[in-house]
């Protein structure tokens, strides 16, 4: 099972120093870009939380896929719902292309709001975000229903399983490929034993619970 920790902007420097040496092996950890160098050269992999749709140039505050790759980063999240109000699907598509061009693996986050038609929304995001991409072998999809992020609420296992089947069918029908699909949204040590029973889930994208190494370790141990 793939375990990804999205540290968001939760941790300050002092927390990072305590945290970085105690992360379980094999997880993919996505810290604030500022702290990436502290996370390199461990037995886990490092991702950034976003990349620019540009290479290098006059883009204040942005981080490019070229820069991330050269620093030793191997993954990037793209399209997280906490960023999607600041970017279009066309821009997300350009970011994915830039990441792949620079040999970063992409974790594309998709998900619906409670008041949206789930299938319409997910189909729209997948077709627009992945437009023109012929090889999906370096793309993982993370299904993160927005109403479950940070709320302590998760869909039922049956709902998640159906949604992952739906995502895989869209990918199969439009790209003729298989993709791994993660679930994210309020995953923690209390619900992991239930969530891991979902047949078609390839792993989990974890926010708040991943910021505590002991908590993260309990989740990883449950999946081993
Ligand atoms: P929480 O696990 O804190 O709900 O966050 C999920 C998430 O947004 C991971 O990208």
Short mmCIF file of C-alpha atoms and ligand atoms in Angstrom, two decimals:
data_model
loop_
_atom_site.label_atom_id
_atom_site.label_comp_id
_atom_site.label_asym_id
_atom_site.label_seq_id
_atom_site.Cartn_x
_atom_site.Cartn_y
_atom_site.Cartn_z
CA UNK A 1 0.00 0.00 0.00
CA UNK A 2 1.17 3.51 -0.83
CA UNK A 3 1.15 5.96 2.09
CA UNK A 4 1.55 9.66 1.37
CA UNK A 5 1.80 12.31 4.09
CA UNK A 6 0.70 15.77 3.04
CA UNK A 7 2.12 18.01 5.75
CA UNK A 8 0.35 21.04 4.26
CA UNK A 9 1.55 24.14 6.19
CA UNK A 10 1.13 22.51 9.60
CA UNK A 11 4.69 22.44 10.85
CA UNK A 12 7.21 25.10 11.88
CA UNK A 13 10.97 24.65 11.86
CA UNK A 14 11.21 23.20 15.38
CA UNK A 15 8.55 20.61 14.62
CA UNK A 16 10.34 19.64 11.42
CA UNK A 17 13.62 18.98 13.24
CA UNK A 18 11.89 16.59 15.65
CA UNK A 19 9.82 14.94 12.93
CA UNK A 20 12.13 14.33 9.96
CA UNK A 21 14.21 11.47 11.44
CA UNK A 22 11.26 9.46 12.72
CA UNK A 23 9.16 8.98 9.63
CA UNK A 24 8.44 5.32 8.77
CA UNK A 25 10.36 3.86 5.80
CA UNK A 26 8.80 3.85 2.36
CA UNK A 27 6.19 6.56 2.91
CA UNK A 28 6.11 9.54 0.59
CA UNK A 29 6.27 12.72 2.64
CA UNK A 30 5.31 16.11 1.19
CA UNK A 31 6.59 18.93 3.45
CA UNK A 32 6.50 22.67 2.79
CA UNK A 33 9.01 23.24 -0.02
CA UNK A 34 11.14 25.41 2.25
CA UNK A 35 11.97 22.36 4.37
CA UNK A 36 12.64 19.85 1.58
CA UNK A 37 16.44 19.68 2.17
CA UNK A 38 15.87 18.42 5.73
CA UNK A 39 13.88 15.45 4.40
CA UNK A 40 16.34 14.22 1.77
CA UNK A 41 18.59 11.17 2.20
CA UNK A 42 16.29 9.17 4.44
CA UNK A 43 14.56 5.82 3.85
CA UNK A 44 11.41 7.54 2.69
CA UNK A 45 10.63 9.50 -0.45
CA UNK A 46 10.00 13.21 -0.73
CA UNK A 47 7.35 15.09 -2.65
CA UNK A 48 6.40 18.74 -2.99
CA UNK A 49 2.83 19.95 -2.58
CA UNK A 50 2.60 21.74 -5.93
CA UNK A 51 4.76 22.80 -8.88
CA UNK A 52 4.57 25.73 -11.25
CA UNK A 53 3.33 25.37 -14.80
CA UNK A 54 6.46 27.26 -15.84
CA UNK A 55 10.12 26.20 -16.06
CA UNK A 56 12.29 28.99 -14.62
CA UNK A 57 11.72 32.74 -14.77
CA UNK A 58 9.86 35.66 -13.28
CA UNK A 59 7.24 33.85 -11.18
CA UNK A 60 7.56 35.15 -7.64
CA UNK A 61 6.85 32.61 -4.92
CA UNK A 62 6.60 29.61 -7.22
CA UNK A 63 8.62 26.40 -7.33
CA UNK A 64 9.29 24.66 -10.63
CA UNK A 65 9.47 20.97 -11.43
CA UNK A 66 13.04 21.51 -12.62
CA UNK A 67 14.02 22.95 -9.23
CA UNK A 68 12.23 20.20 -7.30
CA UNK A 69 13.82 17.44 -9.37
CA UNK A 70 17.30 18.92 -9.05
CA UNK A 71 16.89 19.07 -5.26
CA UNK A 72 16.19 15.31 -5.15
CA UNK A 73 12.40 15.37 -4.91
CA UNK A 74 10.64 12.47 -6.63
CA UNK A 75 6.93 13.28 -6.34
CA UNK A 76 4.57 16.21 -6.52
CA UNK A 77 0.98 16.63 -5.48
CA UNK A 78 -1.00 18.56 -8.08
CA UNK A 79 -4.56 19.83 -7.94
CA UNK A 80 -5.12 19.59 -4.19
CA UNK A 81 -8.54 20.98 -3.34
CA UNK A 82 -6.92 23.55 -1.02
CA UNK A 83 -5.30 25.04 -4.13
CA UNK A 84 -7.96 24.49 -6.77
CA UNK A 85 -9.74 27.79 -6.03
CA UNK A 86 -6.53 29.50 -7.19
CA UNK A 87 -6.02 27.54 -10.41
CA UNK A 88 -7.93 26.27 -13.44
CA UNK A 89 -8.00 22.73 -14.80
CA UNK A 90 -6.06 24.02 -17.79
CA UNK A 91 -3.30 25.22 -15.46
CA UNK A 92 -3.37 21.94 -13.55
CA UNK A 93 -2.91 20.14 -16.88
CA UNK A 94 0.13 22.32 -17.66
CA UNK A 95 1.60 21.63 -14.22
CA UNK A 96 1.22 17.87 -14.74
CA UNK A 97 2.94 18.10 -18.12
CA UNK A 98 5.83 20.07 -16.59
CA UNK A 99 6.20 17.59 -13.74
CA UNK A 100 6.26 14.58 -16.08
CA UNK A 101 8.67 16.31 -18.45
CA UNK A 102 11.04 16.64 -15.48
CA UNK A 103 10.60 13.05 -14.30
CA UNK A 104 8.58 13.81 -11.20
CA UNK A 105 5.85 11.34 -10.33
CA UNK A 106 2.48 13.06 -10.03
CA UNK A 107 -0.19 12.51 -7.40
CA UNK A 108 -3.22 14.18 -8.96
CA UNK A 109 -5.85 15.07 -6.36
CA UNK A 110 -9.49 15.13 -7.42
CA UNK A 111 -12.71 15.32 -5.43
CA UNK A 112 -16.17 16.80 -5.17
CA UNK A 113 -17.96 19.13 -2.82
CA UNK A 114 -21.02 17.81 -1.01
CA UNK A 115 -23.39 19.81 -3.22
CA UNK A 116 -21.79 18.75 -6.52
CA UNK A 117 -22.60 15.82 -8.78
CA UNK A 118 -19.72 13.52 -7.93
CA UNK A 119 -19.44 11.66 -11.22
CA UNK A 120 -19.73 14.82 -13.36
CA UNK A 121 -17.09 16.58 -11.29
CA UNK A 122 -14.59 13.72 -11.22
CA UNK A 123 -15.00 13.03 -14.93
CA UNK A 124 -14.52 16.73 -15.72
CA UNK A 125 -11.37 16.91 -13.59
CA UNK A 126 -9.85 13.71 -15.00
CA UNK A 127 -10.49 14.55 -18.66
CA UNK A 128 -9.32 18.15 -18.40
CA UNK A 129 -6.40 17.66 -16.01
CA UNK A 130 -4.99 14.72 -18.00
CA UNK A 131 -5.69 16.12 -21.46
CA UNK A 132 -3.01 15.19 -24.01
CA UNK A 133 -1.14 12.87 -21.65
CA UNK A 134 -0.53 9.55 -23.40
CA UNK A 135 1.44 7.72 -20.75
CA UNK A 136 -0.10 7.60 -17.27
CA UNK A 137 2.50 5.28 -15.78
CA UNK A 138 3.90 8.06 -13.57
CA UNK A 139 0.53 9.30 -12.39
CA UNK A 140 -1.32 8.26 -9.26
CA UNK A 141 -4.82 9.57 -8.63
CA UNK A 142 -5.84 10.59 -5.10
CA UNK A 143 -9.59 10.68 -4.56
CA UNK A 144 -10.21 13.24 -1.81
CA UNK A 145 -13.86 14.21 -1.32
CA UNK A 146 -13.67 17.85 -0.15
CA UNK A 147 -16.34 17.30 2.50
CA UNK A 148 -14.11 14.69 4.15
CA UNK A 149 -10.89 16.72 4.37
CA UNK A 150 -10.23 17.75 7.96
CA UNK A 151 -13.81 17.00 9.00
CA UNK A 152 -13.43 13.62 10.70
CA UNK A 153 -15.97 12.25 8.21
CA UNK A 154 -15.23 9.51 5.67
CA UNK A 155 -17.51 7.96 3.06
CA UNK A 156 -18.46 4.31 3.60
CA UNK A 157 -16.09 1.68 2.20
CA UNK A 158 -18.70 0.81 -0.42
CA UNK A 159 -18.93 4.43 -1.55
CA UNK A 160 -15.15 4.74 -1.85
CA UNK A 161 -14.91 1.43 -3.71
CA UNK A 162 -17.62 2.48 -6.19
CA UNK A 163 -15.93 5.84 -6.75
CA UNK A 164 -12.54 4.23 -7.37
CA UNK A 165 -14.20 1.86 -9.88
CA UNK A 166 -15.74 4.90 -11.55
CA UNK A 167 -12.36 6.69 -11.75
CA UNK A 168 -10.70 3.58 -13.16
CA UNK A 169 -13.43 3.17 -15.77
CA UNK A 170 -13.03 6.78 -16.95
CA UNK A 171 -9.27 6.24 -17.27
CA UNK A 172 -9.70 2.90 -19.01
CA UNK A 173 -12.27 4.22 -21.49
CA UNK A 174 -10.46 7.44 -22.33
CA UNK A 175 -6.78 6.57 -21.99
CA UNK A 176 -6.82 2.79 -22.25
CA UNK A 177 -4.66 2.55 -19.12
CA UNK A 178 -4.88 1.43 -15.48
CA UNK A 179 -4.03 3.81 -12.66
CA UNK A 180 -3.50 3.42 -8.95
CA UNK A 181 -6.07 5.30 -6.89
CA UNK A 182 -5.51 6.47 -3.31
CA UNK A 183 -8.17 7.63 -0.87
CA UNK A 184 -7.67 10.80 1.21
CA UNK A 185 -9.81 12.67 3.72
CA UNK A 186 -9.75 12.21 7.51
CA UNK A 187 -7.70 9.00 7.38
CA UNK A 188 -6.30 8.23 10.83
CA UNK A 189 -5.26 5.38 13.12
CA UNK A 190 -8.87 4.90 14.24
CA UNK A 191 -10.36 4.26 10.81
CA UNK A 192 -7.42 2.70 8.93
CA UNK A 193 -8.39 -0.86 9.86
CA UNK A 194 -11.77 -0.27 8.23
CA UNK A 195 -10.51 1.68 5.21
CA UNK A 196 -7.80 -0.84 4.35
CA UNK A 197 -10.53 -3.40 3.58
CA UNK A 198 -11.50 -1.46 0.44
CA UNK A 199 -10.65 -3.89 -2.36
CA UNK A 200 -9.43 -1.52 -5.03
CA UNK A 201 -7.67 1.16 -2.97
CA UNK A 202 -3.91 1.42 -3.67
CA UNK A 203 -3.15 3.43 -0.52
CA UNK A 204 -3.90 6.61 1.39
CA UNK A 205 -3.13 10.33 1.26
CA UNK A 206 -3.04 11.56 4.83
CA UNK A 207 -3.10 15.14 6.08
CA UNK A 208 -3.24 16.02 9.78
CA UNK A 209 -2.60 12.49 11.09
CA UNK A 210 0.66 12.32 9.13
CA UNK A 211 2.14 15.25 11.07
CA UNK A 212 2.65 13.06 14.15
CA UNK A 213 5.27 10.33 13.55
CA UNK A 214 3.79 7.93 16.11
CA UNK A 215 0.35 8.33 14.60
CA UNK A 216 1.74 7.86 11.09
CA UNK A 217 3.66 4.77 12.23
CA UNK A 218 0.48 3.20 13.63
CA UNK A 219 -1.21 3.71 10.27
CA UNK A 220 1.74 2.26 8.35
CA UNK A 221 1.97 -0.73 10.74
CA UNK A 222 -1.70 -1.46 10.24
CA UNK A 223 -1.14 -1.62 6.47
CA UNK A 224 1.88 -3.96 6.62
P1 LIG B 1 -6.83 15.25 6.41
O1 LIG B 1 -6.23 13.85 6.47
O2 LIG B 1 -6.28 16.18 7.43
O3 LIG B 1 -8.32 15.17 6.37
O4 LIG B 1 -6.36 15.86 5.00
C1 LIG B 1 -6.51 15.11 3.85
C2 LIG B 1 -5.78 15.80 2.77
O5 LIG B 1 -6.18 16.86 2.33
C3 LIG B 1 -4.54 15.17 2.28
O6 LIG B 1 -4.10 15.76 1.10
#
